[in-house]
mmCIF file of C-alpha atoms in Angstrom:
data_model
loop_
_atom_site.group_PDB
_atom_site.id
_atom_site.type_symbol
_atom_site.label_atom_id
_atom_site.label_comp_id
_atom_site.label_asym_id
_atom_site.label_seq_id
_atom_site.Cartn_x
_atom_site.Cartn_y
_atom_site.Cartn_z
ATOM 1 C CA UNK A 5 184.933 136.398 171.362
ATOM 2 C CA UNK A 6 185.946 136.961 167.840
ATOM 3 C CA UNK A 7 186.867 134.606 165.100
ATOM 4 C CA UNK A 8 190.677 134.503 163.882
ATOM 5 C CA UNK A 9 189.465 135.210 160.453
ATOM 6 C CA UNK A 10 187.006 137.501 161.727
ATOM 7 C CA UNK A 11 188.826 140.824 159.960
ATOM 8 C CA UNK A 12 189.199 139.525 157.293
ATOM 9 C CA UNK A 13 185.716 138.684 156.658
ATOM 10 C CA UNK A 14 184.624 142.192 157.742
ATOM 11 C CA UNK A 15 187.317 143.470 155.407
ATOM 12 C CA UNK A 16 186.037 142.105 152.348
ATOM 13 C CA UNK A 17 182.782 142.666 153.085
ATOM 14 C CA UNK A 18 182.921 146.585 153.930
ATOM 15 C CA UNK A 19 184.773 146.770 150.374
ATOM 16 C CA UNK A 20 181.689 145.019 148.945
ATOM 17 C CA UNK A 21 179.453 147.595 150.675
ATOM 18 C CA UNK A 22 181.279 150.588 149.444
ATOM 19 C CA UNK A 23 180.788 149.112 145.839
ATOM 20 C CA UNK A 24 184.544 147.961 145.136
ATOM 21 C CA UNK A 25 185.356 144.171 143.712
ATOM 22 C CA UNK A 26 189.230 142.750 144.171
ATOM 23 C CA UNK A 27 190.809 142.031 141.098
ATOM 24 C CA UNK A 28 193.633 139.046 142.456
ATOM 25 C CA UNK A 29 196.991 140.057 140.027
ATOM 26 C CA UNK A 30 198.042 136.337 140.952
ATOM 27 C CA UNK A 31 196.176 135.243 137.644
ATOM 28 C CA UNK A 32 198.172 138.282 135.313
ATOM 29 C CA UNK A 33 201.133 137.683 137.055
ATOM 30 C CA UNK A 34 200.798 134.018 136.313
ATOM 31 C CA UNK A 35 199.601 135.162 132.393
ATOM 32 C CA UNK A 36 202.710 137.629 132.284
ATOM 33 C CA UNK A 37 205.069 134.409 133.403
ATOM 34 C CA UNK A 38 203.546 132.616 130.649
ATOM 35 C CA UNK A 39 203.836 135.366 127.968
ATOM 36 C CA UNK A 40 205.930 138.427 128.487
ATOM 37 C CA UNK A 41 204.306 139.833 125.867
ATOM 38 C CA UNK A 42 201.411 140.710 128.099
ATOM 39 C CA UNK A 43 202.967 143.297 129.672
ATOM 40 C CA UNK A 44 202.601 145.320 126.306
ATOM 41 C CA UNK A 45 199.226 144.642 125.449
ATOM 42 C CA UNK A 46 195.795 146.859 125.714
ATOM 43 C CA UNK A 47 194.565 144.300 127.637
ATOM 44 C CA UNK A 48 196.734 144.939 130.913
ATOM 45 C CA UNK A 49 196.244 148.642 130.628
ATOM 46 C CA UNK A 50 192.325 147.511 130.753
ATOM 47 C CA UNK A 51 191.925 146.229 133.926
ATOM 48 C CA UNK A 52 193.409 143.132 132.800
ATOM 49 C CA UNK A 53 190.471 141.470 131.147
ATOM 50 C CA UNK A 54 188.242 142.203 133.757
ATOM 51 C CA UNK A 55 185.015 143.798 132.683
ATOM 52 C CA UNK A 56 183.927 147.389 134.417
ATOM 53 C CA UNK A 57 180.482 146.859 135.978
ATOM 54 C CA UNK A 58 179.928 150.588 136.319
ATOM 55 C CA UNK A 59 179.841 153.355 133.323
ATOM 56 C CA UNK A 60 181.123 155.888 135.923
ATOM 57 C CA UNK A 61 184.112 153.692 137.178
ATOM 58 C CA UNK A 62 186.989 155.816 137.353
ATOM 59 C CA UNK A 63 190.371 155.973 135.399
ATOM 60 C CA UNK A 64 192.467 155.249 138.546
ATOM 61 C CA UNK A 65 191.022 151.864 138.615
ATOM 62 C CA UNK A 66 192.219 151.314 135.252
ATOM 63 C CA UNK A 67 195.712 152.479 136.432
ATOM 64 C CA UNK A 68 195.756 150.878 140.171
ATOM 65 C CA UNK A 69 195.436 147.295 137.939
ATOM 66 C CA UNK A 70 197.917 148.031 135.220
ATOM 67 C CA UNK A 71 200.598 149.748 137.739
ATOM 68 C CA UNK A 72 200.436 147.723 140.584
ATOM 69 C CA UNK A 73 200.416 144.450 138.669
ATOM 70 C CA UNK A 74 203.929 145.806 137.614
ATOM 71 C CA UNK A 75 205.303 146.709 140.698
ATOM 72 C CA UNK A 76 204.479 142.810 141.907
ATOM 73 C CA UNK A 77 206.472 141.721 139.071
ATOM 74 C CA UNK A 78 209.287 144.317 140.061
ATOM 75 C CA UNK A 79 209.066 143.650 143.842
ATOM 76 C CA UNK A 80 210.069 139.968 143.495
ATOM 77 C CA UNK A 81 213.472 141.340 142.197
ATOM 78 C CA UNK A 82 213.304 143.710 144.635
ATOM 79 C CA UNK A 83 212.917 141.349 147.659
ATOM 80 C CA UNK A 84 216.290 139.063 146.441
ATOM 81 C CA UNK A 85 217.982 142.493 146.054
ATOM 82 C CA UNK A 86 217.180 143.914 149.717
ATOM 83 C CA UNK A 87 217.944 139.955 151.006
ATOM 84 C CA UNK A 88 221.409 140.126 149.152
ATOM 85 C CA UNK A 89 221.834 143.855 150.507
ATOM 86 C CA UNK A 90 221.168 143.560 154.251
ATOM 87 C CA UNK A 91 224.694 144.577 156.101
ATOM 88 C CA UNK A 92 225.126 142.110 158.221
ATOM 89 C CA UNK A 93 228.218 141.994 161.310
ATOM 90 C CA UNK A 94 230.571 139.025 161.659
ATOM 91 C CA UNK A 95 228.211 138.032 164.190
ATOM 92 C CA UNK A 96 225.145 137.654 161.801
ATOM 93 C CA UNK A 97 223.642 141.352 163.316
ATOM 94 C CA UNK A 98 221.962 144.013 161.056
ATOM 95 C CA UNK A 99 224.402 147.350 161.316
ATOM 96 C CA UNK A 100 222.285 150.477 161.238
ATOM 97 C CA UNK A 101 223.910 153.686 160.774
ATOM 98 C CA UNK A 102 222.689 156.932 162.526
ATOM 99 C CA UNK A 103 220.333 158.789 160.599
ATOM 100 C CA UNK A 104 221.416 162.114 159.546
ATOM 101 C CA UNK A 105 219.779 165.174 161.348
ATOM 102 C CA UNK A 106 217.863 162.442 163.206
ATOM 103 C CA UNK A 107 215.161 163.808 166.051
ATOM 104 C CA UNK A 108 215.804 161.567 168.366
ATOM 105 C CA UNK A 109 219.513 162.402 169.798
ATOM 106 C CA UNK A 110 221.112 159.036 169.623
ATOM 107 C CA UNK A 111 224.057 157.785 168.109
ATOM 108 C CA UNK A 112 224.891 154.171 167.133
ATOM 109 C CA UNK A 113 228.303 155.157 167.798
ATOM 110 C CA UNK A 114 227.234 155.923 171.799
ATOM 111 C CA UNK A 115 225.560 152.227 173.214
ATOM 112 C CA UNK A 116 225.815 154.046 176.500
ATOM 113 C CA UNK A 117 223.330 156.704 175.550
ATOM 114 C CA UNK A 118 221.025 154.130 173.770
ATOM 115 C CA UNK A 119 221.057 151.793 176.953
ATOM 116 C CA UNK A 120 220.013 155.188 178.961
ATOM 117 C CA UNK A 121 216.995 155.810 176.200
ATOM 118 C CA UNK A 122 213.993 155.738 177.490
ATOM 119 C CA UNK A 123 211.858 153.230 174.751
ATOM 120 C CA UNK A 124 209.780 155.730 172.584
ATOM 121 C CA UNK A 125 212.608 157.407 172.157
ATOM 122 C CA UNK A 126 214.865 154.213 171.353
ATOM 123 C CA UNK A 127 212.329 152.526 168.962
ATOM 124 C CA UNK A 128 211.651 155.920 167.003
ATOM 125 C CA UNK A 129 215.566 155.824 166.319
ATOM 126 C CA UNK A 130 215.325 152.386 165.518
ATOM 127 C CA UNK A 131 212.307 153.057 163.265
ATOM 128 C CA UNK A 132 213.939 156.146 161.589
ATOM 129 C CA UNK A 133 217.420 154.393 160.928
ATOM 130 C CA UNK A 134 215.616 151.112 158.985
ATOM 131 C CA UNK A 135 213.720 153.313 156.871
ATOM 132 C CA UNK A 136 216.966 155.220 156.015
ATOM 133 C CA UNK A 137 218.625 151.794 155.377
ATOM 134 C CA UNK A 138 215.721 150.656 153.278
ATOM 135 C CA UNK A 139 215.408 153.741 151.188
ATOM 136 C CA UNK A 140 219.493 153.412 150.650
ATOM 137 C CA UNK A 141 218.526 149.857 149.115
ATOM 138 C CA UNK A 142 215.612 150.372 147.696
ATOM 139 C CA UNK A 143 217.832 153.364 145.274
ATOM 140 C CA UNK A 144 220.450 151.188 144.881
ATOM 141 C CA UNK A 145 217.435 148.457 143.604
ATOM 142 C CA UNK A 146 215.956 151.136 141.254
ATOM 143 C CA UNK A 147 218.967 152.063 139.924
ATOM 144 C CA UNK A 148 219.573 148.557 138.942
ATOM 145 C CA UNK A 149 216.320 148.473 137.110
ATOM 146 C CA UNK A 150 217.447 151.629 135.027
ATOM 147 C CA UNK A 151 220.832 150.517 133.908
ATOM 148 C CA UNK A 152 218.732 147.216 132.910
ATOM 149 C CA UNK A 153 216.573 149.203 130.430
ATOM 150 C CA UNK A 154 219.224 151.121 129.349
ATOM 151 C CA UNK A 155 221.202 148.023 128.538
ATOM 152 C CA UNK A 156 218.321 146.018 126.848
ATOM 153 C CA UNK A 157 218.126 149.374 124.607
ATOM 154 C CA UNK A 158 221.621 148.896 123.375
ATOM 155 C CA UNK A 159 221.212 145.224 122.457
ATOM 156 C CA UNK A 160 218.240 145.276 121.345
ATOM 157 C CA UNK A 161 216.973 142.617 123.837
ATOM 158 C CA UNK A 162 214.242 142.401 126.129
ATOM 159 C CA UNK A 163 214.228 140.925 129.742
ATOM 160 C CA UNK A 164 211.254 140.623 131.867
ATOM 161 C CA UNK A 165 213.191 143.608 134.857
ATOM 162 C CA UNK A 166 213.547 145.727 132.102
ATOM 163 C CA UNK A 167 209.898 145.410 130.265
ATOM 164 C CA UNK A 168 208.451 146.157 134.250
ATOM 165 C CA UNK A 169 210.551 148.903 134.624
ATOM 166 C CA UNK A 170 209.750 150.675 131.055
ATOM 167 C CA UNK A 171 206.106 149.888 130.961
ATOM 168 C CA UNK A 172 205.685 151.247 134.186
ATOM 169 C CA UNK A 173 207.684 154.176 133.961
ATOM 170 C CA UNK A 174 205.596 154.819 130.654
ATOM 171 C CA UNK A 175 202.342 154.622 132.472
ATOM 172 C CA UNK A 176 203.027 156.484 135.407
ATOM 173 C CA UNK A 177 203.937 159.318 133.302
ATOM 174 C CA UNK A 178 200.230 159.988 131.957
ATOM 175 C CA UNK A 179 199.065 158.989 135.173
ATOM 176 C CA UNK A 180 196.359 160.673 136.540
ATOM 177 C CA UNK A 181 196.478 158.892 140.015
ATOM 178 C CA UNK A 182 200.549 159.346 140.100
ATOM 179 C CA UNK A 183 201.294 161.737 137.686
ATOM 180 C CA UNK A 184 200.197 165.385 139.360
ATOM 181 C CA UNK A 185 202.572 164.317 142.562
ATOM 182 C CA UNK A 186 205.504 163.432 140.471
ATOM 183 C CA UNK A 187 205.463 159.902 141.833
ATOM 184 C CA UNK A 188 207.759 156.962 140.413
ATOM 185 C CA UNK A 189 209.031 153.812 141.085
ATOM 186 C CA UNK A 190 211.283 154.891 143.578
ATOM 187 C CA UNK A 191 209.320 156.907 145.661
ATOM 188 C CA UNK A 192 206.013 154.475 145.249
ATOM 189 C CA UNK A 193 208.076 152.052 146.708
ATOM 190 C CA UNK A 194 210.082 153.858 149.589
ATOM 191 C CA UNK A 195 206.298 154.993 150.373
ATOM 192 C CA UNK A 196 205.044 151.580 150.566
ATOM 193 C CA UNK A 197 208.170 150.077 152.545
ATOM 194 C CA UNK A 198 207.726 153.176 155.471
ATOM 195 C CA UNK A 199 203.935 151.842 155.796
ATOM 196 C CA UNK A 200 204.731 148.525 155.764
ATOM 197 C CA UNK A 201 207.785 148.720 158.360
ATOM 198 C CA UNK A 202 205.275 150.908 160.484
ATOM 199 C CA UNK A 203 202.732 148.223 160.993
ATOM 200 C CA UNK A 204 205.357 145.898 161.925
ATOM 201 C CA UNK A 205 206.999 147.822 163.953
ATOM 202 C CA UNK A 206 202.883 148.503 165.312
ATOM 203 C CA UNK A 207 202.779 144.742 165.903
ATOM 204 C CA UNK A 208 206.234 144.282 167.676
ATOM 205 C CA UNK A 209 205.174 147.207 169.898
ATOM 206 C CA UNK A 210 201.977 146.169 170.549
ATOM 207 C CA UNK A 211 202.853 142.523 171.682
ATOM 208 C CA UNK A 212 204.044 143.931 175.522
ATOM 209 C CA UNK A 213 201.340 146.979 175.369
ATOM 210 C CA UNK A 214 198.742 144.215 175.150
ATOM 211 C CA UNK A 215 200.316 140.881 176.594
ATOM 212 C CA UNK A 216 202.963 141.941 179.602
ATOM 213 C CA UNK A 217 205.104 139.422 181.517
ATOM 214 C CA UNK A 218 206.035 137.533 178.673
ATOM 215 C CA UNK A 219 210.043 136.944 178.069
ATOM 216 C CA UNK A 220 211.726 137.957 174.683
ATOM 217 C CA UNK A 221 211.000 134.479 173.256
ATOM 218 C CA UNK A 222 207.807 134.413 173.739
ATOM 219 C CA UNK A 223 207.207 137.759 172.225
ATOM 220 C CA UNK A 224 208.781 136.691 169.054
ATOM 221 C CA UNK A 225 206.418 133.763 169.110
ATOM 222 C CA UNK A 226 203.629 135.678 169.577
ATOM 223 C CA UNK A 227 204.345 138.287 166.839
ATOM 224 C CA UNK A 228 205.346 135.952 164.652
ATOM 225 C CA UNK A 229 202.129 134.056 164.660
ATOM 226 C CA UNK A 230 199.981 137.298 164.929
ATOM 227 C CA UNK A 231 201.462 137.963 161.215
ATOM 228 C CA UNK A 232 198.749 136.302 159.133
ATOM 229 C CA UNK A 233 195.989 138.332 161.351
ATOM 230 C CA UNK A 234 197.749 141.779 160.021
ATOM 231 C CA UNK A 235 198.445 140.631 156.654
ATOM 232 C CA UNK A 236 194.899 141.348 155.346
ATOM 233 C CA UNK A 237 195.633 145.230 155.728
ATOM 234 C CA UNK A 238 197.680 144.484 152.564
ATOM 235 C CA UNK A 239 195.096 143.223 150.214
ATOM 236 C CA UNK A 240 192.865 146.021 151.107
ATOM 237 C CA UNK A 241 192.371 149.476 149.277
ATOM 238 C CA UNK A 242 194.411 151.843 150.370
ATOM 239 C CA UNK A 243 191.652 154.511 150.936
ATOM 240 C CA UNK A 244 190.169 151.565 153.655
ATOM 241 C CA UNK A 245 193.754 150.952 154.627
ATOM 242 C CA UNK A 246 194.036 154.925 155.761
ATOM 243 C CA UNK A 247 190.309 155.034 157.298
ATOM 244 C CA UNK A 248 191.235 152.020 159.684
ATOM 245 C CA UNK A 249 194.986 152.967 160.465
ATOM 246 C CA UNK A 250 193.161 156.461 161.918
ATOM 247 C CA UNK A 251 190.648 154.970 163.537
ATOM 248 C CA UNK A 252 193.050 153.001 165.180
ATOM 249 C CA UNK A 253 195.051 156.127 166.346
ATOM 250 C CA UNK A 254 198.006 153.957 164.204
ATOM 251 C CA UNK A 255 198.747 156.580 161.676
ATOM 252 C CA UNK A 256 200.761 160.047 162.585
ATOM 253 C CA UNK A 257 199.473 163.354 161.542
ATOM 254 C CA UNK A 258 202.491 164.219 159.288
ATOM 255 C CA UNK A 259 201.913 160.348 158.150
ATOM 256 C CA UNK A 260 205.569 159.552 159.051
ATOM 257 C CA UNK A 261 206.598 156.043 160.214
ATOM 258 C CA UNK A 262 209.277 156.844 162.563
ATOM 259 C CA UNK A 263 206.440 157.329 165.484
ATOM 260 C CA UNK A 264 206.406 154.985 168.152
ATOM 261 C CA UNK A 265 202.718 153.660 168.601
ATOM 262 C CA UNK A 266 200.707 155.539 170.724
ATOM 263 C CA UNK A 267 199.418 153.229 173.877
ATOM 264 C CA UNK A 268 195.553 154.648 173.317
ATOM 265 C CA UNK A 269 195.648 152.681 170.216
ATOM 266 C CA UNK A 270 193.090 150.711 169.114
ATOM 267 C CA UNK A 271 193.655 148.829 166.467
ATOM 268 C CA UNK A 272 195.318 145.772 168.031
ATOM 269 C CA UNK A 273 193.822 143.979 170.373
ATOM 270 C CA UNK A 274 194.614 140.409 172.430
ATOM 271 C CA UNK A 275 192.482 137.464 171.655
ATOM 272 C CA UNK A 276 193.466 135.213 174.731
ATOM 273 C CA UNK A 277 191.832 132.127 173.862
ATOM 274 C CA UNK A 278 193.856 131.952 170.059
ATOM 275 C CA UNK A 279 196.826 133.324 172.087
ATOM 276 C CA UNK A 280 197.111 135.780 169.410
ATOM 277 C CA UNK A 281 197.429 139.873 168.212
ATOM 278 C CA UNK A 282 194.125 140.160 166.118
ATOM 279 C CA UNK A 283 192.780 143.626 164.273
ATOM 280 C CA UNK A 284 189.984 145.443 165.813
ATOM 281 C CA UNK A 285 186.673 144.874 163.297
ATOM 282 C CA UNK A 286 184.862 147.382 165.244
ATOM 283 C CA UNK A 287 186.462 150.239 163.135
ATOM 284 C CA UNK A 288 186.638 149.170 159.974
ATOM 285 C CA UNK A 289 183.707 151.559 157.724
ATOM 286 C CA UNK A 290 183.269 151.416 154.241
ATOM 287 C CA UNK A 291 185.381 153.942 152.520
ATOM 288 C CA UNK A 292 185.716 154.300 148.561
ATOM 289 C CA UNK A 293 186.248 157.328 146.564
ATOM 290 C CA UNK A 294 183.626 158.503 143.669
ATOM 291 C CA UNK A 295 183.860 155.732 141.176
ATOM 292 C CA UNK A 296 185.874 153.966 142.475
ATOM 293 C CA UNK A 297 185.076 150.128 141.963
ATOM 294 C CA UNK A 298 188.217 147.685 142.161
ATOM 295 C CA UNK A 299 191.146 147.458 144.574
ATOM 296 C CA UNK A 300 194.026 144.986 144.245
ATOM 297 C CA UNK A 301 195.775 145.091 147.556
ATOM 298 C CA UNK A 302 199.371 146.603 148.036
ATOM 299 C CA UNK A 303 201.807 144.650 145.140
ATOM 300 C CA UNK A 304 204.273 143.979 147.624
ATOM 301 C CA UNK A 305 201.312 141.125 149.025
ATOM 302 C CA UNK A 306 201.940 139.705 145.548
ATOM 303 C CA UNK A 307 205.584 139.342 145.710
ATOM 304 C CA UNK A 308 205.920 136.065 147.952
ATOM 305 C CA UNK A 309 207.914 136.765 151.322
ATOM 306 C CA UNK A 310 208.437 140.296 150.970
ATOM 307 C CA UNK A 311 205.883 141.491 154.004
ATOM 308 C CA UNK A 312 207.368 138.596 155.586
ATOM 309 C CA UNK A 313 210.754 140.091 155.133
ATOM 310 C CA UNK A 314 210.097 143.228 156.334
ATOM 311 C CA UNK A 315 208.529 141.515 159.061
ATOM 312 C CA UNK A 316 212.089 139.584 160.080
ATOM 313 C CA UNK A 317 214.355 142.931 159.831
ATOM 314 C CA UNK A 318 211.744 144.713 162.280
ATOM 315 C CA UNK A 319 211.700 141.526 164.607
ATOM 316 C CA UNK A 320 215.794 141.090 164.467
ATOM 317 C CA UNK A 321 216.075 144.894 165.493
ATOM 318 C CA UNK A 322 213.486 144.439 168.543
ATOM 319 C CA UNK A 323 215.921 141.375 169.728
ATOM 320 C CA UNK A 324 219.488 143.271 169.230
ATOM 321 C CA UNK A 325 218.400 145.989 170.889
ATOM 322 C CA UNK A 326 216.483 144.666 173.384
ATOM 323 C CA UNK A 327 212.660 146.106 172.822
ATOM 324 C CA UNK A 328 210.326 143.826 174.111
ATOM 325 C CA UNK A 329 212.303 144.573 177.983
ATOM 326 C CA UNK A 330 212.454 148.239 176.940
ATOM 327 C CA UNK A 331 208.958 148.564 175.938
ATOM 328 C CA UNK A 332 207.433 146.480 179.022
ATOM 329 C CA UNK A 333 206.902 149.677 181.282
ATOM 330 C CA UNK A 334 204.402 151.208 179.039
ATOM 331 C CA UNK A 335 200.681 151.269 180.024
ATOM 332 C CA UNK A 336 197.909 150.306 177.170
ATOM 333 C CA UNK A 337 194.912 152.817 177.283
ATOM 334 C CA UNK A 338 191.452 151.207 177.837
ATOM 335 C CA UNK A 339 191.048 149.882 174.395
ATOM 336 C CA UNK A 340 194.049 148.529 174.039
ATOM 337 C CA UNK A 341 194.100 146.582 177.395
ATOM 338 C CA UNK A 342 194.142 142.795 177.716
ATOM 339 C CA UNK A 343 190.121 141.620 178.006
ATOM 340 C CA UNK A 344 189.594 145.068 176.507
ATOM 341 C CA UNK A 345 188.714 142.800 172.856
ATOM 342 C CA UNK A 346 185.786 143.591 170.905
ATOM 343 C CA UNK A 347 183.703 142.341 168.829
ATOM 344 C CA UNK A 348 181.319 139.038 167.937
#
């Protein structure tokens, strides 16, 4: 029976075999704390201090450290800002609104016709309407971030939102990594909070797939504890991060996260003597592009409570709306089926 830890040993170590060492941002977001004046220097747009090994390591790497060490610093304003943004009923309940031209033919205006949904369907509309409510925040967010550049430029001050925001809009200009799709801080970060709503909306799906009979309490539990057993998908690369998520039959073909998760999945599986949701280490492979030798994890693992908040808006939606009962009728594939674990 495996470890609890046991993915995140085989994690590491498949990064290690496909050549790539972690740089940790904790340390240059702890440097940039102590003196904001890192955040301009040669130094952070040099992996940060940290010496390349290899003479073919490539410019990306150099990028991933700079860019995504600014996005942690970003992403802690970012978490108070979604926190303080979260429209929330009399009652203390998250109001969704429908999605426009949504796929799924329901209406949050119609609770008959949700009641009546069968639960794919309900939890792809659920799915689809928090990443509509996200993205609404997370432009309201980056929007914030431009006005404070724009008024640091007029006073000729300097705050530490507005010296993120500049030096990474700067950076991800030239980018060779960002630059050919046209990416920016808005769309890196509505990207990042589909994926990471997906795999916790994966989780909260998976809990019944994998462990039926249980009430709505005890799913919460469960999910709730199976957390830290998910959370080292986020300080993974992201090329590792893809490989496993299609493996696991987790990840869509038009790489959207409003698709419920498929019961053939394998990525999840039950450990029943921890009681808990673990990853499947069977399908991890080492996977790392042509020079590629560091990865720092997603920056949203640096930004304390942020996963975890994510994690709470996708496990307040599956109690309002009733999910855990909804999803109870569906039937796990072979992998995915209780004693089904693998692994040493």
């Amino acid at each position: 029976m495996a470890r609890t830890n046991d993915f995140a040993l085989a994690y590491a170590s498949a990064h290690e075999e496909a050549g790539m060492t972690r740089i940790n941002l904790a340390p240059i977001l702890h440097r940039i704390a102590e003196d904001p004046n890192y955040f301009f220097s040669d130094e952070l747009l040099g992996l940060a201090g940290h010496c390349p090994a290899h003479a073919d390591t490539r410019k990306e790497d150099f990028e991933k450290v700079a860019i995504n060490t600014l996005l942690g610093v970003l992403y802690v304003d970012l978490r108070d800002h979604i926190i303080a943004r979260m429209p929330l009923d009399e009652s203390g309940q998250l109001r969704l609104s429908t999605p426009p031209e949504s796929p799924h033919g329901l209406d949050f205006a119609d609770p008959d016709g949700m009641a009546a949904a069968d639960p794919d369907r309900m939890v792809g509309f659920l799915r689809d309407s928090v990443c509509h409510l996200l993205d609404a925040v997370i432009k309201d967010w980056a929007i914030k971030v431009m006005v404070e550049e724009e008024r640091c430029r007029e006073e000729g001050t300097i705050t530490e939102l507005a010296a993120a925001g500049y030096v990474l809009g700067r950076e991800l200009q030239k980018s060779v990594l960002h630059g050919p799709s046209g990416y920016d801080m808005l769309s890196i970060t509505k990207t990042g909070s589909h994926t990471a709503l997906h795999v916790c909306w994966n989780l909260v799906e998976a809990a019944p797939l994998l462990r039926p009979g249980l009430d709505a309490a005890a799913y919460d539990d469960l999910v709730r504890r199976s957390l830290k057993q998910v959370l080292p998908l986020a300080m993974g690369s992201l090329g590792m991060l893809c490989q496993f998520m299609a493996a696991g039959r987790i990840e869509a073909d038009d790489h959207q996260a409003i698709h419920p998760l498929r019961s053939d999945q394998s990525a999840f599986l039950y450990d029943p003597d921890k009681d808990l949701i673990v990853l499947n280490t069977d399908l991890i492979e080492p996977t790392a592009m042509a020079g590629e030798r560091h990865y720092t994890g997603c920056p949203a693992f640096y930004a304390n409570g942020l996963i975890n908040l994510y994690m709470e808006i996708v496990l307040t939606l599956a109690a309002q709306h009733g999910m855990y009962v909804r999803l109870q009728g569906r039937v796990p594939g072979p992998a995915s089926r209780p004693g089904g674990m693998t692994g040493s």
